[in-house]
XYZ file of C-alpha atoms in Angstrom:
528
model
C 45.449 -63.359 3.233
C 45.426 -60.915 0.140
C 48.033 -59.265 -1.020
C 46.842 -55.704 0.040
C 46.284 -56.819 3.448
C 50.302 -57.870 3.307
C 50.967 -54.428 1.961
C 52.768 -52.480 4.702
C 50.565 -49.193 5.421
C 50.777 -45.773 4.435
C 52.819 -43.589 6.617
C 50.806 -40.362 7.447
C 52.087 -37.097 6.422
C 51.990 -33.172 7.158
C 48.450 -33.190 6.318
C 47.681 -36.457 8.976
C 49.400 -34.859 11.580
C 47.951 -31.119 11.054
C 44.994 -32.714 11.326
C 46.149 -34.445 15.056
C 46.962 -30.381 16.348
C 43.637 -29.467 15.043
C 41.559 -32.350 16.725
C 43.705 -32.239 19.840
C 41.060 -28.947 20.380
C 38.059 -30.712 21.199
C 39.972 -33.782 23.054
C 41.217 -30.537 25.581
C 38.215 -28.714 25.870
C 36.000 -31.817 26.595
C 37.863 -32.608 29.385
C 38.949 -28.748 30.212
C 34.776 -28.160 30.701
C 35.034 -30.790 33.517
C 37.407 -29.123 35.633
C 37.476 -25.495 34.746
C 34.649 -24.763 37.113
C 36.052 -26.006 40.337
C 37.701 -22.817 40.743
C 34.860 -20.533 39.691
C 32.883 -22.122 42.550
C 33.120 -19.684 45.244
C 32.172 -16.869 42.574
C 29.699 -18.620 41.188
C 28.162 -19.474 43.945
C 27.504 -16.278 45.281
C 25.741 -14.744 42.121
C 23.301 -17.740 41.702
C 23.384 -19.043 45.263
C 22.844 -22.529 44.338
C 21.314 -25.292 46.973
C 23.917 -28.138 47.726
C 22.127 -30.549 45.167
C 22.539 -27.652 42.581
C 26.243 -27.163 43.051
C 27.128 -30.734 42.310
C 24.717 -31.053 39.619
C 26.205 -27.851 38.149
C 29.972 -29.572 37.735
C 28.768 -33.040 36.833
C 25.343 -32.917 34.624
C 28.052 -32.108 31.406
C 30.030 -35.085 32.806
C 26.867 -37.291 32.576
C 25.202 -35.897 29.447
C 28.628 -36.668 27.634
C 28.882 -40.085 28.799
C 25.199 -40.849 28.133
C 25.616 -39.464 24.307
C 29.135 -40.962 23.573
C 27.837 -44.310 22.473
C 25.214 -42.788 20.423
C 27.334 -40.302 18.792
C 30.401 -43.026 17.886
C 27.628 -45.265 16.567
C 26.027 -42.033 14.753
C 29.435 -41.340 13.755
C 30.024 -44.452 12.038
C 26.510 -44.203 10.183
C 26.496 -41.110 8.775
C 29.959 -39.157 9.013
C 32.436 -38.671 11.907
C 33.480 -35.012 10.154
C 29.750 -34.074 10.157
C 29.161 -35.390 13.439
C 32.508 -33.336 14.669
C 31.301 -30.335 12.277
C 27.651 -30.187 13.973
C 28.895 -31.117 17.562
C 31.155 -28.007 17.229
C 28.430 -25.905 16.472
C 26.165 -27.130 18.983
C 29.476 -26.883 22.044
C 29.855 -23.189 20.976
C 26.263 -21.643 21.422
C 25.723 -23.975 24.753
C 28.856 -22.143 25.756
C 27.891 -18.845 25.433
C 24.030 -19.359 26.915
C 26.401 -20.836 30.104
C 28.614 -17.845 29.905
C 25.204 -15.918 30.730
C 23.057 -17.948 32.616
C 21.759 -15.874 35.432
C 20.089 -18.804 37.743
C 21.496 -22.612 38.819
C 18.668 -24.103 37.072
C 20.290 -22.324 33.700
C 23.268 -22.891 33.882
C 22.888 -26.432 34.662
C 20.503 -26.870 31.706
C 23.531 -25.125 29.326
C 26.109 -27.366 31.122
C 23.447 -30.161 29.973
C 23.778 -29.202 26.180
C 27.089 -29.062 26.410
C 27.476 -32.429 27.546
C 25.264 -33.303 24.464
C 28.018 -31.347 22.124
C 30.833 -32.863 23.567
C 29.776 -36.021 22.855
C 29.956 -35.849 19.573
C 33.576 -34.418 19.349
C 35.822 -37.141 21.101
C 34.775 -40.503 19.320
C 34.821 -39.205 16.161
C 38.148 -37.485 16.672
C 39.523 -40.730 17.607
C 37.572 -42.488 14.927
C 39.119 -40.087 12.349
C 42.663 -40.581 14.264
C 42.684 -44.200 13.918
C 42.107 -43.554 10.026
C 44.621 -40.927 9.258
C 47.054 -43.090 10.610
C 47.473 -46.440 9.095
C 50.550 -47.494 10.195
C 50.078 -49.147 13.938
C 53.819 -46.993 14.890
C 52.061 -43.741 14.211
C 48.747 -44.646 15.421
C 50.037 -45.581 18.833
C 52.057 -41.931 19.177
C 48.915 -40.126 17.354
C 46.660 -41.881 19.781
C 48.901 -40.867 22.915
C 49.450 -37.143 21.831
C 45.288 -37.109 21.392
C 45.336 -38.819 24.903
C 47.691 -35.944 26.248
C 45.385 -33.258 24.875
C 42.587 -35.136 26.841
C 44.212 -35.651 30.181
C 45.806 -31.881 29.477
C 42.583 -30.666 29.617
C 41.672 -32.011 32.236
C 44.427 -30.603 34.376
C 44.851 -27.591 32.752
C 41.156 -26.585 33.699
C 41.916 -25.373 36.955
C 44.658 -23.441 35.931
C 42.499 -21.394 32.353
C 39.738 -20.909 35.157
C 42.226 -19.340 37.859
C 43.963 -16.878 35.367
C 40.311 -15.678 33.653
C 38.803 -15.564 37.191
C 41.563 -13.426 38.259
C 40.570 -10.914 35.464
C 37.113 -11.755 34.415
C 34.020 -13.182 35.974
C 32.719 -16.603 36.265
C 31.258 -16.429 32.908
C 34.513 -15.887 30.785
C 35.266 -19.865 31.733
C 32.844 -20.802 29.604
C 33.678 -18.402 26.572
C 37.205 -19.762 25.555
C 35.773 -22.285 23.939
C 34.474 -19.683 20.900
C 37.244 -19.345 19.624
C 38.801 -22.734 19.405
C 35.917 -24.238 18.448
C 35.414 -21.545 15.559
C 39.494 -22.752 14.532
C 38.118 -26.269 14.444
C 35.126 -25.367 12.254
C 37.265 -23.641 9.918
C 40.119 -26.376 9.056
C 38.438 -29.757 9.826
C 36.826 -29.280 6.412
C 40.010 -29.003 4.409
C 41.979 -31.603 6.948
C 40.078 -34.351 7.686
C 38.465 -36.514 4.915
C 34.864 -37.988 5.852
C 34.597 -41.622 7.234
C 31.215 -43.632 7.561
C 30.893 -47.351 7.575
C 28.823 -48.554 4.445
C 25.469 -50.691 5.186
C 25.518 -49.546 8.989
C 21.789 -50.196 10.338
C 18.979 -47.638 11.811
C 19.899 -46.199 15.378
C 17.880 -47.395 18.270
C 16.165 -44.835 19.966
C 14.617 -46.522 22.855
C 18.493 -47.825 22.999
C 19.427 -43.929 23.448
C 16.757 -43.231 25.598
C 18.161 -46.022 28.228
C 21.593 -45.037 27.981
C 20.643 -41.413 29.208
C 18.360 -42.303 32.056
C 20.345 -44.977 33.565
C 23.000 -42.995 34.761
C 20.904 -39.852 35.346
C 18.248 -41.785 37.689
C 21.069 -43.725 39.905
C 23.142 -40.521 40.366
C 20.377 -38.745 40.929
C 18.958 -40.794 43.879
C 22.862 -40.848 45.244
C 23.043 -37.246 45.314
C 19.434 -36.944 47.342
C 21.214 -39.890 49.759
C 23.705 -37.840 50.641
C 22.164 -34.752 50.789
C 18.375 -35.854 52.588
C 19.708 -39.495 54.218
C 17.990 -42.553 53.151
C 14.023 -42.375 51.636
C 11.952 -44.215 49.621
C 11.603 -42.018 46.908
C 16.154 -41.769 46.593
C 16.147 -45.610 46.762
C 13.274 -45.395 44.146
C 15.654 -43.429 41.665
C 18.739 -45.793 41.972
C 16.351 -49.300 41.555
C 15.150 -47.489 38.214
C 18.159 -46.493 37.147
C 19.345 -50.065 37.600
C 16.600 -51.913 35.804
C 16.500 -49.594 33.104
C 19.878 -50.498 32.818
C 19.558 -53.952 33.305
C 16.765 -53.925 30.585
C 19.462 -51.647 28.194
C 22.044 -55.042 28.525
C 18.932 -57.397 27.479
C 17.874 -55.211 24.422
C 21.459 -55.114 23.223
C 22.151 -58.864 22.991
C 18.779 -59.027 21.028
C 19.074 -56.264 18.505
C 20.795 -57.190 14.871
C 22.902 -53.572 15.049
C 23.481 -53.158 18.635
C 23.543 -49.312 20.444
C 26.364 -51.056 22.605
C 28.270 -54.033 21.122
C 28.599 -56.102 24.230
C 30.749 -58.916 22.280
C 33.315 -56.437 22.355
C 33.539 -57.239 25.947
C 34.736 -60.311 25.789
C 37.902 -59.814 24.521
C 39.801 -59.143 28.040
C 42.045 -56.177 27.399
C 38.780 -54.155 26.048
C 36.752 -55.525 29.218
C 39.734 -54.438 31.523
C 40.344 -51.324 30.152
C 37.043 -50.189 29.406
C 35.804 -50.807 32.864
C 39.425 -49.055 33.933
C 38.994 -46.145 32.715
C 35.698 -45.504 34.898
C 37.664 -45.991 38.059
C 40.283 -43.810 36.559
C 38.217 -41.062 35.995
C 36.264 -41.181 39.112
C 39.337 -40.847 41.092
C 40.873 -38.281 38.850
C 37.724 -36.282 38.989
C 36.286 -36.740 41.635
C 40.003 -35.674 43.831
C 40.362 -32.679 41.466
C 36.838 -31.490 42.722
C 38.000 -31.496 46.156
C 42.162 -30.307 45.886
C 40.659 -27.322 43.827
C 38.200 -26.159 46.507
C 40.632 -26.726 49.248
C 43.441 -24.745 48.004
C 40.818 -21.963 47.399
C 38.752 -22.385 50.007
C 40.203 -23.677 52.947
C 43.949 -21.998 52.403
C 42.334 -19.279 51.304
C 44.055 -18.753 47.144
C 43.484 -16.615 44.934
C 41.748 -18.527 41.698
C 45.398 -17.819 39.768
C 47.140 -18.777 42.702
C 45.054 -22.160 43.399
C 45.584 -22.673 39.332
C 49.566 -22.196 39.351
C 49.417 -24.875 42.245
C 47.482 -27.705 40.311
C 50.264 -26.505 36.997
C 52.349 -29.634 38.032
C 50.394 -32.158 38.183
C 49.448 -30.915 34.040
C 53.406 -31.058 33.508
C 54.105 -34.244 35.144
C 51.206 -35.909 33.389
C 52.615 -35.073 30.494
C 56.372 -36.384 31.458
C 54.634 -39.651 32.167
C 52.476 -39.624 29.124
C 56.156 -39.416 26.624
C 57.762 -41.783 28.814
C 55.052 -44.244 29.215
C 54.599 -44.549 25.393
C 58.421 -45.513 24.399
C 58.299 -47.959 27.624
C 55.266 -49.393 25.211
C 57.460 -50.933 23.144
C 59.622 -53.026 25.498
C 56.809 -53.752 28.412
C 53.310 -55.136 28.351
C 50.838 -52.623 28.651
C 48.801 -54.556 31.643
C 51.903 -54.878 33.902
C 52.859 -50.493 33.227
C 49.491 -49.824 33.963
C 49.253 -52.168 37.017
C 52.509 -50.652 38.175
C 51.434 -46.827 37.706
C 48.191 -47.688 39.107
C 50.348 -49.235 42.817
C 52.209 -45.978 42.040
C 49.792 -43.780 42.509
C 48.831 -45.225 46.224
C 50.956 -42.679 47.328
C 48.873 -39.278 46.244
C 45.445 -40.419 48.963
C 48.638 -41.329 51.490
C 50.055 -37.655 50.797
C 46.484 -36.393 50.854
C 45.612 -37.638 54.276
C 48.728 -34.990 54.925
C 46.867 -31.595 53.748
C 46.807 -29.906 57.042
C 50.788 -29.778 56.825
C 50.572 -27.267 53.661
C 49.683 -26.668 50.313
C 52.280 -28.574 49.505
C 51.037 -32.191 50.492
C 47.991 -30.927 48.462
C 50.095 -30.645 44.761
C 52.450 -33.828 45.986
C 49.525 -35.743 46.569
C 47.273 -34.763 43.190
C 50.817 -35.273 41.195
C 51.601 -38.702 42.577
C 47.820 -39.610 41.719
C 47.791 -38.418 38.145
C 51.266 -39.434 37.072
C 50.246 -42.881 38.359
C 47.239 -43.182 36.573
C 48.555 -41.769 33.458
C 49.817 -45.066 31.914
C 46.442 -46.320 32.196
C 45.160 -43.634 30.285
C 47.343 -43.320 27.475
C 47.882 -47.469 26.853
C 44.148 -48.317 27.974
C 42.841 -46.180 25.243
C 45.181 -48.288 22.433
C 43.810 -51.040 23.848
C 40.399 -50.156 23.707
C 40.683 -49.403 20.047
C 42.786 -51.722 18.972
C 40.952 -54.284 20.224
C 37.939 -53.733 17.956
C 37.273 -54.438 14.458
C 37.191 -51.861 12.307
C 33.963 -51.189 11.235
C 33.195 -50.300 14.864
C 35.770 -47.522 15.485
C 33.704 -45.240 16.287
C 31.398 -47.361 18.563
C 34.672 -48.404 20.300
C 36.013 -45.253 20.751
C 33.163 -44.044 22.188
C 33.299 -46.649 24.771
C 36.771 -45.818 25.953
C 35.709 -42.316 26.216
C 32.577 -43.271 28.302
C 34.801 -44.774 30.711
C 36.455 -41.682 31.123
C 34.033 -38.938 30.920
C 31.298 -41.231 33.004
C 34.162 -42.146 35.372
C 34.529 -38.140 36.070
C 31.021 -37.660 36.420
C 30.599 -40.670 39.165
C 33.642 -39.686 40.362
C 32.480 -35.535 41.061
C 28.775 -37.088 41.968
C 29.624 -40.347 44.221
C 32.665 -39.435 45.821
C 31.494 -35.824 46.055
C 28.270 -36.673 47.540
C 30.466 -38.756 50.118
C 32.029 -35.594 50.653
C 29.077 -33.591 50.837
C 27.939 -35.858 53.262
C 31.265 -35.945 55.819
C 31.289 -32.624 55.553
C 27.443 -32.696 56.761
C 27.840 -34.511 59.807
C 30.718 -32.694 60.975
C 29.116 -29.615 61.114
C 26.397 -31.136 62.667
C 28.688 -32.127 65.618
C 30.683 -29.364 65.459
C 28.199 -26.263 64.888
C 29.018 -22.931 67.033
C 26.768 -22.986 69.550
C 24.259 -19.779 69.309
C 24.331 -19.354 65.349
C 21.460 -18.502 64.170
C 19.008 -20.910 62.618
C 18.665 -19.346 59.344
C 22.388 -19.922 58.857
C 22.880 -22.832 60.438
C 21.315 -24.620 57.577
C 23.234 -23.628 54.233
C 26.470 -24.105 56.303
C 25.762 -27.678 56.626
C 25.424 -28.141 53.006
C 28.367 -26.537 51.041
C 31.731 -24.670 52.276
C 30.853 -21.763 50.117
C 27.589 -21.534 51.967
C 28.836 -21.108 55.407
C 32.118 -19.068 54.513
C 29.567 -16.431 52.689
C 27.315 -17.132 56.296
C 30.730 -16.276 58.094
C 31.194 -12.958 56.766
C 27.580 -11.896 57.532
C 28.028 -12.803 61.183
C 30.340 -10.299 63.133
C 32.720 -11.135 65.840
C 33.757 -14.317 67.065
C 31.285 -16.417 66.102
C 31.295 -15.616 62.452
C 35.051 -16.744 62.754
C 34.122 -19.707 64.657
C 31.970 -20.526 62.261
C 34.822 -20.251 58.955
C 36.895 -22.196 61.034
C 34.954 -25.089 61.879
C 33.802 -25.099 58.085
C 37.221 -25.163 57.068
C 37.924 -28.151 59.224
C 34.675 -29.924 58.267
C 35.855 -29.939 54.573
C 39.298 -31.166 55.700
C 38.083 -33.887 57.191
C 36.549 -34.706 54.298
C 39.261 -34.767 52.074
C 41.087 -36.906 54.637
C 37.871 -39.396 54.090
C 38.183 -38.823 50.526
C 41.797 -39.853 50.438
C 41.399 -42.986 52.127
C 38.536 -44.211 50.199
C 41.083 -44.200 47.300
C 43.730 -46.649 48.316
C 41.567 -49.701 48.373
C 40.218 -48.519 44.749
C 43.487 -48.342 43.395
C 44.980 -51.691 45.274
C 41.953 -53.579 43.464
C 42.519 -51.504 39.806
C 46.189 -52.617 39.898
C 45.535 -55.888 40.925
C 42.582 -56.329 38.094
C 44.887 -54.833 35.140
C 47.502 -57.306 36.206
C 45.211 -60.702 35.904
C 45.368 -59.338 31.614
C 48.969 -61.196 31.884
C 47.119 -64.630 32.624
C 44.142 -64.348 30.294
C 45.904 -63.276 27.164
C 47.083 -60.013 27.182
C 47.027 -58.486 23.409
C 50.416 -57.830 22.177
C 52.499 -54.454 23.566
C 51.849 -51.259 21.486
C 52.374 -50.945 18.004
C 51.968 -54.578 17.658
C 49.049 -56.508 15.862
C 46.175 -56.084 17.897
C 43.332 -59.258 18.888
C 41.491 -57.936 15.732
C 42.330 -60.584 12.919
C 44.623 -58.957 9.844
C 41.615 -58.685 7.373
C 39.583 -56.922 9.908
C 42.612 -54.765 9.819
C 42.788 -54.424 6.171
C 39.259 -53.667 6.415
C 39.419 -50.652 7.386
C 36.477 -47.988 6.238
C 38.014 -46.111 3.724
C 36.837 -42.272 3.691
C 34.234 -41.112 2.032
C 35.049 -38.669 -1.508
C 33.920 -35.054 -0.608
């Protein structure tokens, strides 16, 4: 080993972690543009009076377009600039934002939400790609890489809450717009903070590659979402085989390309298989609960949008406990066995959650106990991810470890929405008022918002027959929703755990699998 590779690493300074505060601005508004809409819902849907299909494709289409671009953009990243690719990205996040803010039809506003996926994209691998080389020393980079993993799980949580106090003053619209001027802060210190990084002699991106990546995903969700909302038909089945042999075909073209889209080897090391593949389930249950708790405590209890948002505030705080605490356990525990434990933990939120009719209150113990124990498996699965992967494919890695995440939330709002969707469906079908009127009968099968809004154009008894029922309908759901989740996160504990018997990398902080020269080998920044 040389002697620079012995050389302890430089400790970052004021100017490394300025640079963390500024970049913890995209990690929270890629995951706040998840969740701030659940709230803006009912609103929304009343202006643009979207079909059932539309509404779910309205709060998960940025969900999918960000996990179908992350690979490409960590790759792109690592070819021709992270700070460009963060610069551009930023750009491209704040007009999508504002055309959003403005759309005056579903089919708009899901084709802004699909540019913004696009933009996001492009912000969280190369923020942790430019993380991982501000911050040489593995001590800091474990803390950097936690706060940056706070500022993405705050986001998340904190959506609900940015969308209740604008909704309580604004319209729907102004959800979208507080991204201007954050992203316009980012734009105007990222230059001056954060150094350019590209990997020298990276090869050509593969476009077919990119092309595969997006319409895998896109075609299997989209044949899930017409099974839930049509039943089963050819042409639904038709969407999820194509979706699975393009993907199948995406695996094939990987192992034979020289400079891979996707880097499959990296998938044989077992903490970045495990983690990886962790953070999917994470963020499908995360999601696609947060979809459902948000709606409820608006919907069904009847909240104001600041209310409903001051409800979901500690589940944000206690995230955030668990995050600090979590990361100074790091040093004394293996990461597989406090993620297997937080992930057994968190059993008890569905448990709570099968409790809702008893209060609000079973709704904010239940999403707590969820999110505190899945937090250790966000903030140590992303380490591992990283760490586990040479160094010349950062940004590659990163991007896989956000993938998890961002396409967990998106199967998690389409999949275990859809299931939803469809409870909700045949409950109502069972359960219908008899003598409602055919022309209303209809949207109130599909969505809550549909037959609440049918409610209040029916007079009398039967328009509160009607609420009532739909309120129950969605209730039941949740219930269904709730115990879907224990069996997912029995099996997630119980998979983290086997990392203690096939070679668990070392705890936090600690040299990674990577070999010290890939270590040392670190892309050094490019001169401005």
């Amino acid at each position: 080993m040389s002697t620079e590779a012995r050389t302890p690493p430089e400790r970052a300074g004021a100017r490394e972690w300025t640079a963390l505060a500024v970049l913890g601005v995209p990690a929270v508004l890629v995951m706040m543009n998840m969740s701030v809409l659940y709230l803006a819902l009912p609103t929304l849907s009343r202006d643009l009076d979207p079909s059932g299909p539309q509404l779910l494709w309205i709060t998960d289409i940025y969900g999918f377009m960000v996990a179908g671009a992350l690979i490409t953009m960590g790759t792109l990243g690592d070819r021709i600039g992270h700070r460009r690719i963060l610069l551009v990205g930023a750009v491209a996040f704040t007009a999508a934002s504002v055309f959003a803010a403005y759309a005056d039809s579903a089919g708009m506003l899901v084709a802004a939400r699909a540019v913004q996926g696009v933009a996001a994209a492009s912000l969280a691998p190369s923020s942790l790609s430019v993380i991982r080389n501000l911050f040489r020393d593995p001590g800091q980079r474990t803390l950097a890489i936690t706060i940056w993993m706070m500022s993405f799980m705050g986001g998340g949580a904190l959506g609900p809450l940015v969308g209740g106090v604008l909704l309580q003053y604004f319209w729907w619209g102004s959800v979208f717009l507080v991204a201007v001027p954050t992203m316009l802060v980012l734009l105007l210190t990222v230059p001056f903070l954060v150094p350019e990084i590209r990997t020298a002699g990276s090869g050509r991106l593969d476009l077919v590659s990119v092309a595969m990546s997006l319409v895998t995903p896109l075609a299997v969700v989209y044949g899930i979402k017409n099974l839930a909302a049509e039943g089963f038909g050819l042409s639904s089945l038709g969407f999820i085989a194509l979706g699975l042999v393009v993907g199948a075909a995406f695996v094939r073209r990987q192992r034979r390309l020289e400079t891979p889209l996707l880097d499959l080897s990296l998938f044989r090391v077992p903490a970045f298989a495990v983690s990886a593949g962790g953070m999917i389930v994470v963020g499908m249950l995360l999601f696609g609960t947060s979809l459902l708790t948000s709606q409820y405590l608006q919907l069904v209890l009847g909240f104001e949008p600041l209310k409903a948002g001051l409800w979901q505030l500690p589940t944000a705080v206690g995230g955030t406990i668990v995050a600090l605490w979590v990361s100074g356990l790091a040093a004394r525990f293996q990461p597989a066995v406090l993620m297997s434990a937080g992930a057994a933990f968190a059993v008890l939120g569905p448990v709570m959650l099968t409790q809702v009719d008893g209060g609000p209150g079973f709704v904010v113990a239940g999403s707590l106990l969820l999110f505190a124990g899945l937090t250790p498996f966000m903030a140590l699965g992303t380490g591992l991810v990283v760490g586990s992967a040479p160094a010349e494919r950062a940004g590659a890695a990163s991007a896989i470890s956000e993938t998890g995440a961002e396409l967990g939330g998106a199967l998690g709002i389409a999949t275990l929405g859809s299931v939803a969707t469809a409870v909700y469906g045949g409950y109502m079908a069972d359960h219908l008022p008899r003598g409602l009127p055919a022309e209303f009968a209809g949207p109130a099968g599909e969505t809550l918002p549909a037959a609440l809004e049918a409610a209040r154009q029916i007079p009398g008894t039967l328009g509160t027959a009607l609420a009532d029922t739909a309120r129950a309908a969605f209730t039941h759901s949740l219930h269904v929703h709730a115990l879907i989740l224990i069996p997912l996160l029995v099996a997630l504990s119980a998979l983290t755990l086997t990392l203690r018997r096939r070679g668990e990398p070392a705890p936090q902080g600690e040299t990674s699998p990577t070999s010290p020269d890939d270590r040392a080998a670190a892309p050094a920044p490019v001169a401005d």
